[in-house]
Short mmCIF file of C-alpha atoms (C1' of nucleotides) in Angstrom, two decimals:
data_model
loop_
_atom_site.label_atom_id
_atom_site.label_comp_id
_atom_site.label_asym_id
_atom_site.label_seq_id
_atom_site.Cartn_x
_atom_site.Cartn_y
_atom_site.Cartn_z
CA UNK A 1 -0.04 -0.07 -0.01
CA UNK A 2 1.03 3.42 -0.92
CA UNK A 3 3.78 1.65 -2.64
CA UNK A 4 6.06 3.81 -4.55
CA UNK A 5 4.82 6.98 -3.22
CA UNK A 6 6.90 9.67 -1.74
CA UNK A 7 5.94 11.03 1.71
CA UNK A 8 4.63 14.15 -0.05
CA UNK A 9 2.43 12.07 -2.25
CA UNK A 10 0.96 10.41 0.66
CA UNK A 11 0.55 13.43 2.67
CA UNK A 12 -1.49 15.01 -0.03
CA UNK A 13 -3.94 12.06 -0.38
CA UNK A 14 -4.56 12.32 3.36
CA UNK A 15 -4.83 15.70 3.88
CA UNK A 16 -7.37 16.12 0.82
CA UNK A 17 -9.25 13.39 2.70
CA UNK A 18 -9.01 15.40 5.96
CA UNK A 19 -10.33 18.41 4.25
CA UNK A 20 -13.35 16.77 2.82
CA UNK A 21 -13.88 15.09 5.98
CA UNK A 22 -14.01 18.48 7.85
CA UNK A 23 -16.23 20.14 4.84
CA UNK A 24 -18.78 17.11 5.69
CA UNK A 25 -18.79 17.73 9.06
CA UNK A 26 -19.45 21.66 8.51
CA UNK A 27 -22.07 20.73 5.88
CA UNK A 28 -23.82 18.62 8.84
CA UNK A 29 -23.83 21.87 10.77
CA UNK A 30 -24.93 24.52 8.66
CA UNK A 31 -25.82 23.15 5.38
CA UNK A 32 -24.52 23.46 2.11
CA UNK A 33 -25.02 27.45 1.33
CA UNK A 34 -23.03 28.24 4.30
CA UNK A 35 -20.20 25.97 3.85
CA UNK A 36 -17.09 28.02 3.80
CA UNK A 37 -13.92 27.42 3.06
CA UNK A 38 -12.43 29.71 5.74
CA UNK A 39 -14.49 27.72 8.36
CA UNK A 40 -12.95 24.36 7.06
CA UNK A 41 -9.72 25.59 7.31
CA UNK A 42 -9.97 26.93 10.77
CA UNK A 43 -11.39 23.40 11.97
CA UNK A 44 -7.67 21.96 10.40
CA UNK A 45 -5.82 24.72 12.06
CA UNK A 46 -4.70 25.78 8.65
CA UNK A 47 -4.65 29.12 7.04
CA UNK A 48 -7.69 29.59 4.57
CA UNK A 49 -5.15 30.05 1.63
CA UNK A 50 -3.84 26.74 2.26
CA UNK A 51 -6.63 24.70 0.93
CA UNK A 52 -6.06 26.25 -2.51
CA UNK A 53 -3.23 23.81 -2.48
CA UNK A 54 -5.81 20.97 -2.77
CA UNK A 55 -9.01 22.40 -4.25
CA UNK A 56 -8.95 25.30 -6.97
CA UNK A 57 -12.03 26.92 -5.62
CA UNK A 58 -14.98 26.55 -3.26
CA UNK A 59 -17.05 24.99 -6.00
CA UNK A 60 -14.42 22.13 -6.66
CA UNK A 61 -14.74 21.43 -2.88
CA UNK A 62 -18.37 21.31 -3.18
CA UNK A 63 -18.31 18.88 -6.10
CA UNK A 64 -16.00 16.69 -3.93
CA UNK A 65 -18.68 16.67 -1.19
CA UNK A 66 -21.34 15.78 -4.00
CA UNK A 67 -19.73 13.10 -5.41
CA UNK A 68 -18.88 11.68 -2.05
CA UNK A 69 -22.56 11.84 -0.98
CA UNK A 70 -23.69 10.16 -4.15
CA UNK A 71 -21.11 7.23 -3.66
CA UNK A 72 -22.08 6.94 0.08
CA UNK A 73 -25.59 6.75 -0.89
CA UNK A 74 -25.01 4.00 -3.52
CA UNK A 75 -22.75 2.23 -1.03
CA UNK A 76 -25.60 2.18 1.44
CA UNK A 77 -28.09 1.08 -1.04
CA UNK A 78 -25.76 -1.83 -2.45
CA UNK A 79 -25.00 -2.97 0.97
CA UNK A 80 -28.71 -3.29 1.89
CA UNK A 81 -29.29 -4.98 -1.15
CA UNK A 82 -26.40 -7.61 -0.55
CA UNK A 83 -27.53 -8.44 2.70
CA UNK A 84 -31.31 -9.00 1.99
CA UNK A 85 -30.70 -12.08 -0.10
CA UNK A 86 -31.88 -13.33 -3.37
CA UNK A 87 -35.99 -12.74 -2.95
CA UNK A 88 -36.59 -9.63 -5.43
CA UNK A 89 -39.40 -8.16 -3.28
CA UNK A 90 -36.92 -8.55 -0.12
CA UNK A 91 -34.26 -6.95 -2.14
CA UNK A 92 -36.63 -3.96 -3.09
CA UNK A 93 -37.96 -3.43 0.26
CA UNK A 94 -34.23 -3.53 1.95
CA UNK A 95 -32.71 -0.96 -0.74
CA UNK A 96 -35.76 1.52 0.02
CA UNK A 97 -35.24 1.11 3.66
CA UNK A 98 -31.44 1.58 3.12
CA UNK A 99 -31.58 4.73 1.09
CA UNK A 100 -34.05 6.27 3.61
CA UNK A 101 -31.96 5.31 6.63
CA UNK A 102 -29.14 6.89 4.96
CA UNK A 103 -30.68 10.08 3.90
CA UNK A 104 -32.15 10.14 7.67
CA UNK A 105 -28.75 9.89 8.72
CA UNK A 106 -27.29 12.34 6.41
CA UNK A 107 -29.73 14.97 5.88
CA UNK A 108 -27.57 17.49 4.70
CA UNK A 109 -25.88 15.77 2.44
CA UNK A 110 -28.80 14.37 1.13
CA UNK A 111 -30.36 17.83 0.69
CA UNK A 112 -26.95 18.89 -1.06
CA UNK A 113 -27.76 16.04 -3.88
CA UNK A 114 -31.48 15.87 -4.00
CA UNK A 115 -32.80 19.16 -2.85
CA UNK A 116 -32.55 22.71 -4.82
CA UNK A 117 -29.58 22.73 -6.95
CA UNK A 118 -26.98 25.46 -5.32
CA UNK A 119 -27.68 28.62 -7.68
CA UNK A 120 -24.91 29.20 -9.94
CA UNK A 121 -23.08 25.68 -9.41
CA UNK A 122 -23.25 23.53 -12.44
CA UNK A 123 -22.52 19.69 -11.59
CA UNK A 124 -19.88 18.71 -13.65
CA UNK A 125 -19.60 15.47 -15.72
CA UNK A 126 -17.66 13.87 -12.73
CA UNK A 127 -20.70 13.41 -10.67
CA UNK A 128 -23.08 11.76 -12.84
CA UNK A 129 -21.47 7.96 -12.80
CA UNK A 130 -22.01 8.25 -8.97
CA UNK A 131 -25.46 9.91 -8.79
CA UNK A 132 -26.56 6.80 -11.19
CA UNK A 133 -25.64 4.20 -8.38
CA UNK A 134 -29.04 3.80 -6.59
CA UNK A 135 -30.85 3.42 -10.05
CA UNK A 136 -28.34 1.01 -10.92
CA UNK A 137 -28.91 -1.12 -7.79
CA UNK A 138 -32.61 -0.88 -8.22
CA UNK A 139 -31.88 -2.03 -12.10
CA UNK A 140 -29.95 -4.86 -10.97
CA UNK A 141 -32.62 -6.29 -8.63
CA UNK A 142 -35.40 -5.78 -11.09
CA UNK A 143 -33.29 -7.29 -13.89
CA UNK A 144 -32.62 -10.13 -11.60
CA UNK A 145 -36.34 -10.43 -10.95
CA UNK A 146 -36.88 -10.31 -14.78
CA UNK A 147 -34.57 -13.14 -15.12
CA UNK A 148 -36.47 -15.36 -12.90
CA UNK A 149 -40.13 -14.37 -13.66
CA UNK A 150 -40.03 -12.33 -16.49
CA UNK A 151 -43.62 -13.25 -18.41
CA UNK A 152 -45.29 -12.31 -14.73
CA UNK A 153 -43.74 -8.99 -14.51
CA UNK A 154 -44.95 -8.19 -18.22
CA UNK A 155 -48.41 -9.50 -17.09
CA UNK A 156 -48.45 -6.80 -14.50
CA UNK A 157 -46.60 -4.22 -16.44
CA UNK A 158 -48.97 -4.36 -19.47
CA UNK A 159 -47.68 -4.64 -23.03
CA UNK A 160 -49.55 -1.41 -24.26
CA UNK A 161 -47.36 1.00 -25.89
CA UNK A 162 -45.52 3.71 -23.91
CA UNK A 163 -46.54 7.64 -24.92
CA UNK A 164 -44.49 9.44 -27.08
CA UNK A 165 -40.57 9.45 -26.29
CA UNK A 166 -40.99 7.45 -23.08
CA UNK A 167 -40.53 4.27 -25.07
CA UNK A 168 -37.38 5.43 -26.47
CA UNK A 169 -35.94 6.96 -23.17
CA UNK A 170 -36.90 3.62 -21.06
CA UNK A 171 -35.36 1.58 -24.09
CA UNK A 172 -32.14 3.28 -23.65
CA UNK A 173 -32.29 2.85 -19.90
CA UNK A 174 -33.01 -0.59 -20.30
CA UNK A 175 -30.22 -1.30 -22.37
CA UNK A 176 -27.78 0.30 -20.05
CA UNK A 177 -28.55 -1.66 -17.41
CA UNK A 178 -28.00 -4.92 -19.50
CA UNK A 179 -24.18 -5.05 -19.25
CA UNK A 180 -24.06 -4.96 -15.51
CA UNK A 181 -26.47 -7.91 -15.34
CA UNK A 182 -25.57 -10.78 -17.44
CA UNK A 183 -27.97 -11.84 -20.09
CA UNK A 184 -30.79 -9.37 -19.15
CA UNK A 185 -31.79 -6.28 -20.25
CA UNK A 186 -35.20 -4.88 -19.08
CA UNK A 187 -37.97 -4.49 -21.33
CA UNK A 188 -39.78 -0.79 -21.71
CA UNK A 189 -42.67 -1.17 -19.68
CA UNK A 190 -40.74 -2.47 -16.84
CA UNK A 191 -38.16 0.31 -16.74
CA UNK A 192 -41.15 2.64 -17.05
CA UNK A 193 -42.53 1.38 -13.75
CA UNK A 194 -38.91 1.38 -12.34
CA UNK A 195 -38.75 5.19 -12.83
CA UNK A 196 -42.15 5.82 -11.09
CA UNK A 197 -40.95 3.59 -8.12
CA UNK A 198 -37.70 5.50 -8.20
CA UNK A 199 -39.34 9.00 -8.39
CA UNK A 200 -41.69 7.79 -5.58
CA UNK A 201 -39.08 6.69 -3.37
CA UNK A 202 -37.00 10.04 -3.34
CA UNK A 203 -40.25 11.87 -3.41
CA UNK A 204 -41.28 10.40 -0.07
CA UNK A 205 -37.82 10.92 1.15
CA UNK A 206 -37.82 14.63 0.38
CA UNK A 207 -40.97 15.29 1.88
CA UNK A 208 -40.12 13.37 4.93
CA UNK A 209 -36.83 15.31 5.64
CA UNK A 210 -38.17 18.51 4.16
CA UNK A 211 -41.28 18.75 6.43
CA UNK A 212 -44.09 18.35 4.19
CA UNK A 213 -45.82 15.49 6.04
CA UNK A 214 -46.12 17.67 9.10
CA UNK A 215 -49.93 17.21 9.60
CA UNK A 216 -50.23 13.88 7.89
CA UNK A 217 -47.79 11.04 7.50
CA UNK A 218 -45.56 12.22 10.18
CA UNK A 219 -43.81 10.11 11.55
CA UNK A 220 -43.44 8.61 7.88
CA UNK A 221 -42.33 5.09 8.78
CA UNK A 222 -45.55 3.27 8.09
CA UNK A 223 -46.81 5.25 5.02
CA UNK A 224 -43.14 4.64 3.87
CA UNK A 225 -43.54 0.86 4.27
CA UNK A 226 -47.03 1.20 2.97
CA UNK A 227 -45.87 2.92 -0.68
CA UNK A 228 -43.21 0.69 -0.85
CA UNK A 229 -45.12 -2.51 -0.79
CA UNK A 230 -47.53 -0.59 -3.39
CA UNK A 231 -44.45 -0.23 -5.61
CA UNK A 232 -43.53 -3.76 -5.33
CA UNK A 233 -47.10 -4.40 -6.67
CA UNK A 234 -46.57 -2.00 -9.25
CA UNK A 235 -43.64 -3.52 -10.41
CA UNK A 236 -44.87 -7.01 -10.61
CA UNK A 237 -42.56 -8.29 -7.90
CA UNK A 238 -43.64 -11.89 -6.15
CA UNK A 239 -45.36 -11.89 -2.83
CA UNK B 1 -62.28 50.10 -2.11
CA UNK B 2 -59.69 51.29 0.36
CA UNK B 3 -62.88 52.89 2.01
CA UNK B 4 -61.81 54.75 5.11
CA UNK B 5 -58.07 54.12 4.64
CA UNK B 6 -55.74 56.71 5.15
CA UNK B 7 -53.40 57.80 2.47
CA UNK B 8 -50.69 56.59 4.58
CA UNK B 9 -52.71 53.18 5.04
CA UNK B 10 -53.07 52.74 1.21
CA UNK B 11 -49.22 53.64 0.56
CA UNK B 12 -48.24 51.03 3.18
CA UNK B 13 -50.20 48.34 1.57
CA UNK B 14 -49.03 49.27 -1.96
CA UNK B 15 -45.56 49.45 -1.07
CA UNK B 16 -45.39 46.13 0.84
CA UNK B 17 -46.77 44.59 -2.50
CA UNK B 18 -44.03 46.23 -4.62
CA UNK B 19 -41.28 45.00 -1.96
CA UNK B 20 -42.44 41.41 -2.27
CA UNK B 21 -42.83 41.96 -6.25
CA UNK B 22 -39.38 43.19 -6.42
CA UNK B 23 -38.04 40.23 -3.96
CA UNK B 24 -39.89 37.84 -6.00
CA UNK B 25 -38.15 38.99 -9.25
CA UNK B 26 -34.62 38.69 -7.38
CA UNK B 27 -35.79 35.27 -6.17
CA UNK B 28 -36.01 34.24 -9.91
CA UNK B 29 -32.87 35.65 -10.94
CA UNK B 30 -30.61 34.52 -8.00
CA UNK B 31 -32.30 32.19 -5.69
CA UNK B 32 -33.45 32.09 -2.16
CA UNK B 33 -30.06 31.97 -0.57
CA UNK B 34 -28.63 34.98 -2.33
CA UNK B 35 -31.92 36.93 -2.19
CA UNK B 36 -30.94 40.08 -0.20
CA UNK B 37 -32.61 42.91 1.56
CA UNK B 38 -30.29 45.46 0.03
CA UNK B 39 -30.50 44.33 -3.53
CA UNK B 40 -34.48 44.63 -3.15
CA UNK B 41 -34.10 48.10 -1.62
CA UNK B 42 -31.68 48.97 -4.51
CA UNK B 43 -34.28 47.93 -7.21
CA UNK B 44 -37.16 49.98 -5.47
CA UNK B 45 -34.80 52.97 -5.34
CA UNK B 46 -34.81 52.88 -1.56
CA UNK B 47 -32.50 52.81 0.94
CA UNK B 48 -31.89 49.38 2.91
CA UNK B 49 -32.75 50.19 5.95
CA UNK B 50 -36.42 51.74 4.81
CA UNK B 51 -37.62 48.00 4.32
CA UNK B 52 -37.28 47.58 7.98
CA UNK B 53 -40.43 49.65 8.09
CA UNK B 54 -42.36 46.89 6.45
CA UNK B 55 -40.42 43.73 7.38
CA UNK B 56 -38.81 43.47 10.49
CA UNK B 57 -36.13 41.09 9.06
CA UNK B 58 -34.78 39.36 6.13
CA UNK B 59 -36.71 36.09 7.37
CA UNK B 60 -40.05 37.84 7.61
CA UNK B 61 -39.57 38.77 3.91
CA UNK B 62 -38.67 35.10 3.36
CA UNK B 63 -41.95 34.04 5.04
CA UNK B 64 -43.72 36.27 2.74
CA UNK B 65 -42.54 35.05 -0.28
CA UNK B 66 -42.90 31.20 0.82
CA UNK B 67 -46.65 32.05 1.77
CA UNK B 68 -47.14 33.91 -1.64
CA UNK B 69 -45.74 31.11 -3.64
CA UNK B 70 -47.64 28.42 -2.07
CA UNK B 71 -50.81 30.68 -2.49
CA UNK B 72 -49.59 31.17 -6.09
CA UNK B 73 -49.44 27.22 -6.49
CA UNK B 74 -52.73 26.55 -4.81
CA UNK B 75 -54.45 28.97 -7.13
CA UNK B 76 -53.00 27.53 -10.29
CA UNK B 77 -53.92 24.02 -8.95
CA UNK B 78 -57.45 25.30 -8.21
CA UNK B 79 -57.75 27.28 -11.65
CA UNK B 80 -56.73 24.17 -13.52
CA UNK B 81 -59.35 21.88 -11.60
CA UNK B 82 -61.94 24.46 -12.15
CA UNK B 83 -61.42 24.40 -15.90
CA UNK B 84 -61.47 20.85 -16.06
CA UNK B 85 -65.11 20.03 -15.76
CA UNK B 86 -66.63 17.39 -13.64
CA UNK B 87 -64.77 14.11 -14.74
CA UNK B 88 -62.64 13.06 -11.83
CA UNK B 89 -59.69 11.57 -14.15
CA UNK B 90 -59.87 14.79 -16.10
CA UNK B 91 -59.75 16.83 -12.97
CA UNK B 92 -56.65 14.74 -11.48
CA UNK B 93 -54.97 15.14 -14.80
CA UNK B 94 -55.33 18.88 -14.91
CA UNK B 95 -54.48 19.62 -11.60
CA UNK B 96 -51.17 17.65 -12.06
CA UNK B 97 -50.45 19.38 -15.47
CA UNK B 98 -51.04 22.88 -13.60
CA UNK B 99 -49.12 22.02 -10.71
CA UNK B 100 -46.23 20.89 -13.09
CA UNK B 101 -46.66 24.01 -15.29
CA UNK B 102 -46.54 26.37 -12.32
CA UNK B 103 -43.39 24.88 -10.96
CA UNK B 104 -41.56 24.78 -14.45
CA UNK B 105 -42.64 28.67 -14.85
CA UNK B 106 -41.50 29.51 -11.45
CA UNK B 107 -38.64 27.17 -10.61
CA UNK B 108 -37.00 29.21 -7.70
CA UNK B 109 -40.19 29.81 -6.11
CA UNK B 110 -40.86 26.15 -6.51
CA UNK B 111 -37.37 25.40 -4.97
CA UNK B 112 -37.86 27.86 -2.08
CA UNK B 113 -41.01 25.84 -0.97
CA UNK B 114 -40.37 22.32 -2.16
CA UNK B 115 -36.41 22.29 -2.41
CA UNK B 116 -34.08 21.93 0.69
CA UNK B 117 -35.27 24.12 3.74
CA UNK B 118 -33.25 26.95 3.92
CA UNK B 119 -30.83 26.57 7.03
CA UNK B 120 -31.43 28.04 10.28
CA UNK B 121 -34.97 29.41 8.91
CA UNK B 122 -37.90 27.87 10.85
CA UNK B 123 -41.46 28.20 8.82
CA UNK B 124 -43.95 29.68 11.25
CA UNK B 125 -47.55 28.72 11.70
CA UNK B 126 -48.64 31.03 8.96
CA UNK B 127 -47.13 28.84 6.04
CA UNK B 128 -49.30 25.92 6.87
CA UNK B 129 -52.73 26.95 5.65
CA UNK B 130 -51.15 28.05 2.26
CA UNK B 131 -49.15 24.95 2.09
CA UNK B 132 -52.02 22.75 2.49
CA UNK B 133 -54.00 24.06 -0.74
CA UNK B 134 -52.80 21.87 -3.01
CA UNK B 135 -53.55 18.80 -0.88
CA UNK B 136 -56.93 20.09 -0.58
CA UNK B 137 -57.60 20.74 -4.21
CA UNK B 138 -56.35 16.97 -4.65
CA UNK B 139 -58.87 15.91 -1.55
CA UNK B 140 -61.49 17.67 -3.19
CA UNK B 141 -61.64 15.99 -6.37
CA UNK B 142 -61.17 12.63 -4.78
CA UNK B 143 -64.27 13.55 -2.36
CA UNK B 144 -66.06 14.26 -5.46
CA UNK B 145 -65.45 11.03 -7.22
CA UNK B 146 -65.91 9.34 -3.97
CA UNK B 147 -69.55 10.75 -3.78
CA UNK B 148 -70.28 9.23 -7.34
CA UNK B 149 -68.44 5.96 -7.21
CA UNK B 150 -67.56 5.05 -3.81
CA UNK B 151 -67.60 1.32 -3.94
CA UNK B 152 -65.86 1.01 -6.90
CA UNK B 153 -62.91 3.21 -5.75
CA UNK B 154 -62.83 1.10 -2.63
CA UNK B 155 -62.84 -2.05 -4.66
CA UNK B 156 -59.46 -0.67 -6.45
CA UNK B 157 -57.98 0.55 -3.02
CA UNK B 158 -58.91 -2.67 -1.08
CA UNK B 159 -60.16 -2.89 2.49
CA UNK B 160 -57.38 -4.49 4.25
CA UNK B 161 -56.43 -2.86 7.26
CA UNK B 162 -53.42 -0.01 6.76
CA UNK B 163 -50.11 -0.56 8.67
CA UNK B 164 -49.45 0.73 12.20
CA UNK B 165 -50.12 4.35 12.85
CA UNK B 166 -50.99 5.01 8.96
CA UNK B 167 -54.73 4.25 9.76
CA UNK B 168 -55.07 6.82 12.18
CA UNK B 169 -52.96 9.28 10.24
CA UNK B 170 -55.27 8.79 7.37
CA UNK B 171 -58.34 8.84 9.01
CA UNK B 172 -57.32 12.42 10.51
CA UNK B 173 -56.51 13.82 6.87
CA UNK B 174 -59.87 12.11 5.60
CA UNK B 175 -61.78 13.82 8.14
CA UNK B 176 -60.06 17.11 7.87
CA UNK B 177 -61.51 17.09 4.11
CA UNK B 178 -64.91 16.48 4.88
CA UNK B 179 -65.92 20.01 5.97
CA UNK B 180 -64.83 21.44 2.60
CA UNK B 181 -66.62 19.19 0.55
CA UNK B 182 -70.20 18.54 1.68
CA UNK B 183 -71.36 15.51 2.72
CA UNK B 184 -67.96 13.31 1.87
CA UNK B 185 -65.07 12.62 3.89
CA UNK B 186 -62.76 10.06 2.48
CA UNK B 187 -62.14 6.62 3.79
CA UNK B 188 -58.39 5.84 4.83
CA UNK B 189 -57.33 3.47 1.94
CA UNK B 190 -58.34 5.78 -0.37
CA UNK B 191 -56.45 8.89 1.67
CA UNK B 192 -53.35 6.57 1.63
CA UNK B 193 -53.39 6.36 -1.76
CA UNK B 194 -53.98 10.02 -2.40
CA UNK B 195 -50.72 10.48 -0.34
CA UNK B 196 -48.90 8.45 -2.45
CA UNK B 197 -50.25 10.21 -5.64
CA UNK B 198 -49.34 13.79 -3.81
CA UNK B 199 -45.80 12.39 -3.18
CA UNK B 200 -45.19 11.04 -6.40
CA UNK B 201 -46.46 14.23 -8.30
CA UNK B 202 -43.99 16.64 -6.39
CA UNK B 203 -41.17 13.74 -6.49
CA UNK B 204 -41.32 13.84 -10.36
CA UNK B 205 -41.53 17.51 -10.71
CA UNK B 206 -38.77 17.89 -8.32
CA UNK B 207 -36.57 15.23 -10.22
CA UNK B 208 -37.54 17.25 -13.18
CA UNK B 209 -36.54 20.58 -12.22
CA UNK B 210 -33.59 19.57 -10.21
CA UNK B 211 -31.99 17.90 -13.00
CA UNK B 212 -32.34 14.08 -11.94
CA UNK B 213 -33.73 12.83 -14.96
CA UNK B 214 -30.78 13.75 -17.34
CA UNK B 215 -30.04 10.60 -18.88
CA UNK B 216 -33.51 9.12 -18.34
CA UNK B 217 -36.79 10.69 -18.72
CA UNK B 218 -35.43 13.93 -20.10
CA UNK B 219 -37.64 15.75 -21.07
CA UNK B 220 -40.02 14.57 -19.06
CA UNK B 221 -43.63 15.28 -20.46
CA UNK B 222 -44.32 11.83 -21.64
CA UNK B 223 -43.01 10.06 -18.42
CA UNK B 224 -45.13 12.48 -16.34
CA UNK B 225 -48.46 11.84 -18.24
CA UNK B 226 -47.68 7.95 -18.09
CA UNK B 227 -47.16 8.34 -14.23
CA UNK B 228 -50.31 10.61 -13.76
CA UNK B 229 -52.19 7.98 -15.70
CA UNK B 230 -50.92 5.14 -13.30
CA UNK B 231 -51.80 7.22 -10.31
CA UNK B 232 -55.56 7.74 -11.58
CA UNK B 233 -55.39 3.76 -11.82
CA UNK B 234 -53.93 3.44 -8.35
CA UNK B 235 -56.65 5.99 -7.14
CA UNK B 236 -59.23 4.11 -8.67
CA UNK B 237 -60.54 6.94 -10.65
CA UNK B 238 -62.88 5.97 -13.75
CA UNK B 239 -61.23 5.70 -17.22
"C1'" DT C 1 -61.35 75.67 9.38
"C1'" DG C 2 -56.92 76.39 11.78
"C1'" DT C 3 -53.36 75.45 15.09
"C1'" DA C 4 -50.30 72.29 18.22
"C1'" DC C 5 -48.96 67.75 18.84
"C1'" DA C 6 -47.93 62.83 17.69
"C1'" DT C 7 -46.83 59.39 14.59
"C1'" DC C 8 -45.05 57.57 10.86
"C1'" DA C 9 -41.65 56.83 6.39
"C1'" DG C 10 -37.61 57.01 4.55
"C1'" DT C 11 -32.47 59.06 4.99
"C1'" DG C 12 -27.69 58.27 5.39
"C1'" DA C 13 -23.95 57.13 8.09
"C1'" DA C 14 -22.05 53.75 10.51
"C1'" DC C 15 -20.92 49.23 12.78
"C1'" DG C 16 -19.18 44.60 12.50
"C1'" DC C 17 -18.92 40.68 9.95
"C1'" DG C 18 -17.07 36.80 7.28
"C1'" DC C 19 -16.58 35.70 2.86
"C1'" DG C 20 -13.37 33.72 -1.58
"C1'" DT C 21 -9.20 34.69 -3.62
"C1'" DT C 22 -4.42 36.45 -4.72
"C1'" DC C 23 0.32 36.87 -3.99
"C1'" DA C 24 5.01 37.07 -2.26
"C1'" DC C 25 7.40 34.59 1.08
"C1'" DT C 26 10.13 30.68 3.64
"C1'" DG C 27 11.23 26.35 4.62
"C1'" DA C 28 10.69 21.18 4.15
"C1'" DT C 29 10.83 17.43 0.78
"C1'" DG C 30 12.19 15.51 -3.57
"C1'" DT C 31 15.41 14.61 -7.80
"C1'" DA C 32 19.72 14.50 -10.74
"C1'" DC C 33 23.90 14.08 -10.95
"C1'" DT D 1 26.84 9.37 -0.18
"C1'" DG D 2 26.71 14.22 -0.94
"C1'" DT D 3 25.67 18.61 -3.16
"C1'" DA D 4 22.95 22.03 -6.11
"C1'" DC D 5 18.78 22.81 -8.00
"C1'" DA D 6 13.75 22.24 -8.26
"C1'" DT D 7 9.13 21.51 -6.83
"C1'" DC D 8 5.90 22.07 -3.53
"C1'" DA D 9 2.98 22.99 0.94
"C1'" DG D 10 1.93 26.20 3.93
"C1'" DT D 11 2.04 31.27 5.93
"C1'" DG D 12 0.31 35.74 6.89
"C1'" DA D 13 -1.01 39.84 5.07
"C1'" DA D 14 -3.92 42.18 1.94
"C1'" DC D 15 -7.86 43.22 -1.51
"C1'" DG D 16 -12.29 44.30 -2.54
"C1'" DC D 17 -16.85 42.90 -1.30
"C1'" DG D 18 -21.82 42.79 0.12
"C1'" DC D 19 -24.37 41.35 3.77
"C1'" DG D 20 -28.06 42.39 7.61
"C1'" DT D 21 -29.13 45.57 11.08
"C1'" DT D 22 -28.98 49.81 14.23
"C1'" DC D 23 -29.69 54.52 14.98
"C1'" DA D 24 -30.41 59.67 15.23
"C1'" DC D 25 -32.39 62.41 11.84
"C1'" DT D 26 -35.95 65.26 8.91
"C1'" DG D 27 -39.96 66.14 6.56
"C1'" DA D 28 -44.55 64.62 5.50
"C1'" DT D 29 -49.10 62.72 6.89
"C1'" DG D 30 -52.67 62.40 10.70
"C1'" DT D 31 -55.39 63.75 14.78
"C1'" DA D 32 -57.67 66.14 18.63
"C1'" DC D 33 -59.39 70.20 19.86
#
DNA sequence: TGTACATCAGTGAACGCGCGTTCACTGATGTAC
DNA sequence: TGTACATCAGTGAACGCGCGTTCACTGATGTAC
């Protein structure tokens, strides 16, 4: 480990890590907009200008946090999926709950990636491959379910044509899933329903964290479980 | 109009309006976090301290904008509903589209009320009655549908018990809808599905506006229509 | 209707703050011979 | 292994900025008699 690296290189890697860690802690305290380079530097006992050796600007530090957050959430989803065994419905429930739990434990990181975009900030290409990890986990479990019980799933999803460009869009997504799960792409109607499940999942989590459920589904645990089961039905997953 | 009001009182009402209008314009340009009292004052050709005669602090100005945004969205939903006639499914489609259209035309106002909460800002009681207007419109059209075709809706929604506290929560919401629509509360299973429809609707709009659909359902028009129809099915609305 | 006083709106200067970023510097670490 | 030079990390001071909020003030509007 660290073979062939100079002390300088090792120090650089470690300090870059320490900076993002400190920034994450600050994020958890004050939120994304109030996150300041100077406060991060202060926490590390450095002078603020020193950070510019590691991140060329505040936006780049933000980008690193965004990528880290997507990755951490992706890890949480993948780990929940892994522990759930093989049954598709169990996997879907586990992934949903894993995503929600992560979001509740990291509300500011969640808000950073799924809340209002920071004005003036443009997410670079770099974030996309990390952003796609939760959808990929969902796609993976659906592809496995499809391999086991394809016809039953289509029966539920129906075979009617999808409206307008949705057929094309879901086709592309289905094809994109194929390489990661040997031998199985997903048909467009299943992908369309997966998109519904995906938006519903994050819609509920955002409503819960951002306070929209006050006065109705608050606390949201039971509603969340109920909706996840509804979505399992919608997806044609076995009981 | 303005009867019994002194010139001073009229001027105060008008200027308060002009201030929130200017603030709304600024919001549309720079987003909520960057909204500044001083810039608003500048736009109005006033000195920044003058605003303190109208709003005791920046937070109070923000609150006014939040309430206005909820009200404007509520108006858009109600108006779309009104124009849709009497058929429940048409009404549901119209309200969904109306909410989405308003959000697309007022993205920063939308982000202000449905995006990440502004850190450190606590929404006062005042906002709640405005926040509830879109759910009230949805509740209204479902209550009307229920009056027409109650049994058919229950057949779709099922009669199995709702999990845990969800039964109680949806019961409260159902009872709250009753007074606004003569003679009709909504049974808990229908309310539960209405909550699903509500979160799905806003989940999709947020994903669309916040850029999560890039690479899949983008542009989102067809997916939106598809999902809205799925939700009509879920709600047991007639074809 | 006219006068004397009270209320209020808007001014302009100031306070104190923290921010992102630049820049010339010193001293430590690494590299070539 | 030792020396001479190049690279890099971190410092400290400074720039310029815009912000929210306070405060004593002046002049206009409203009220009581």
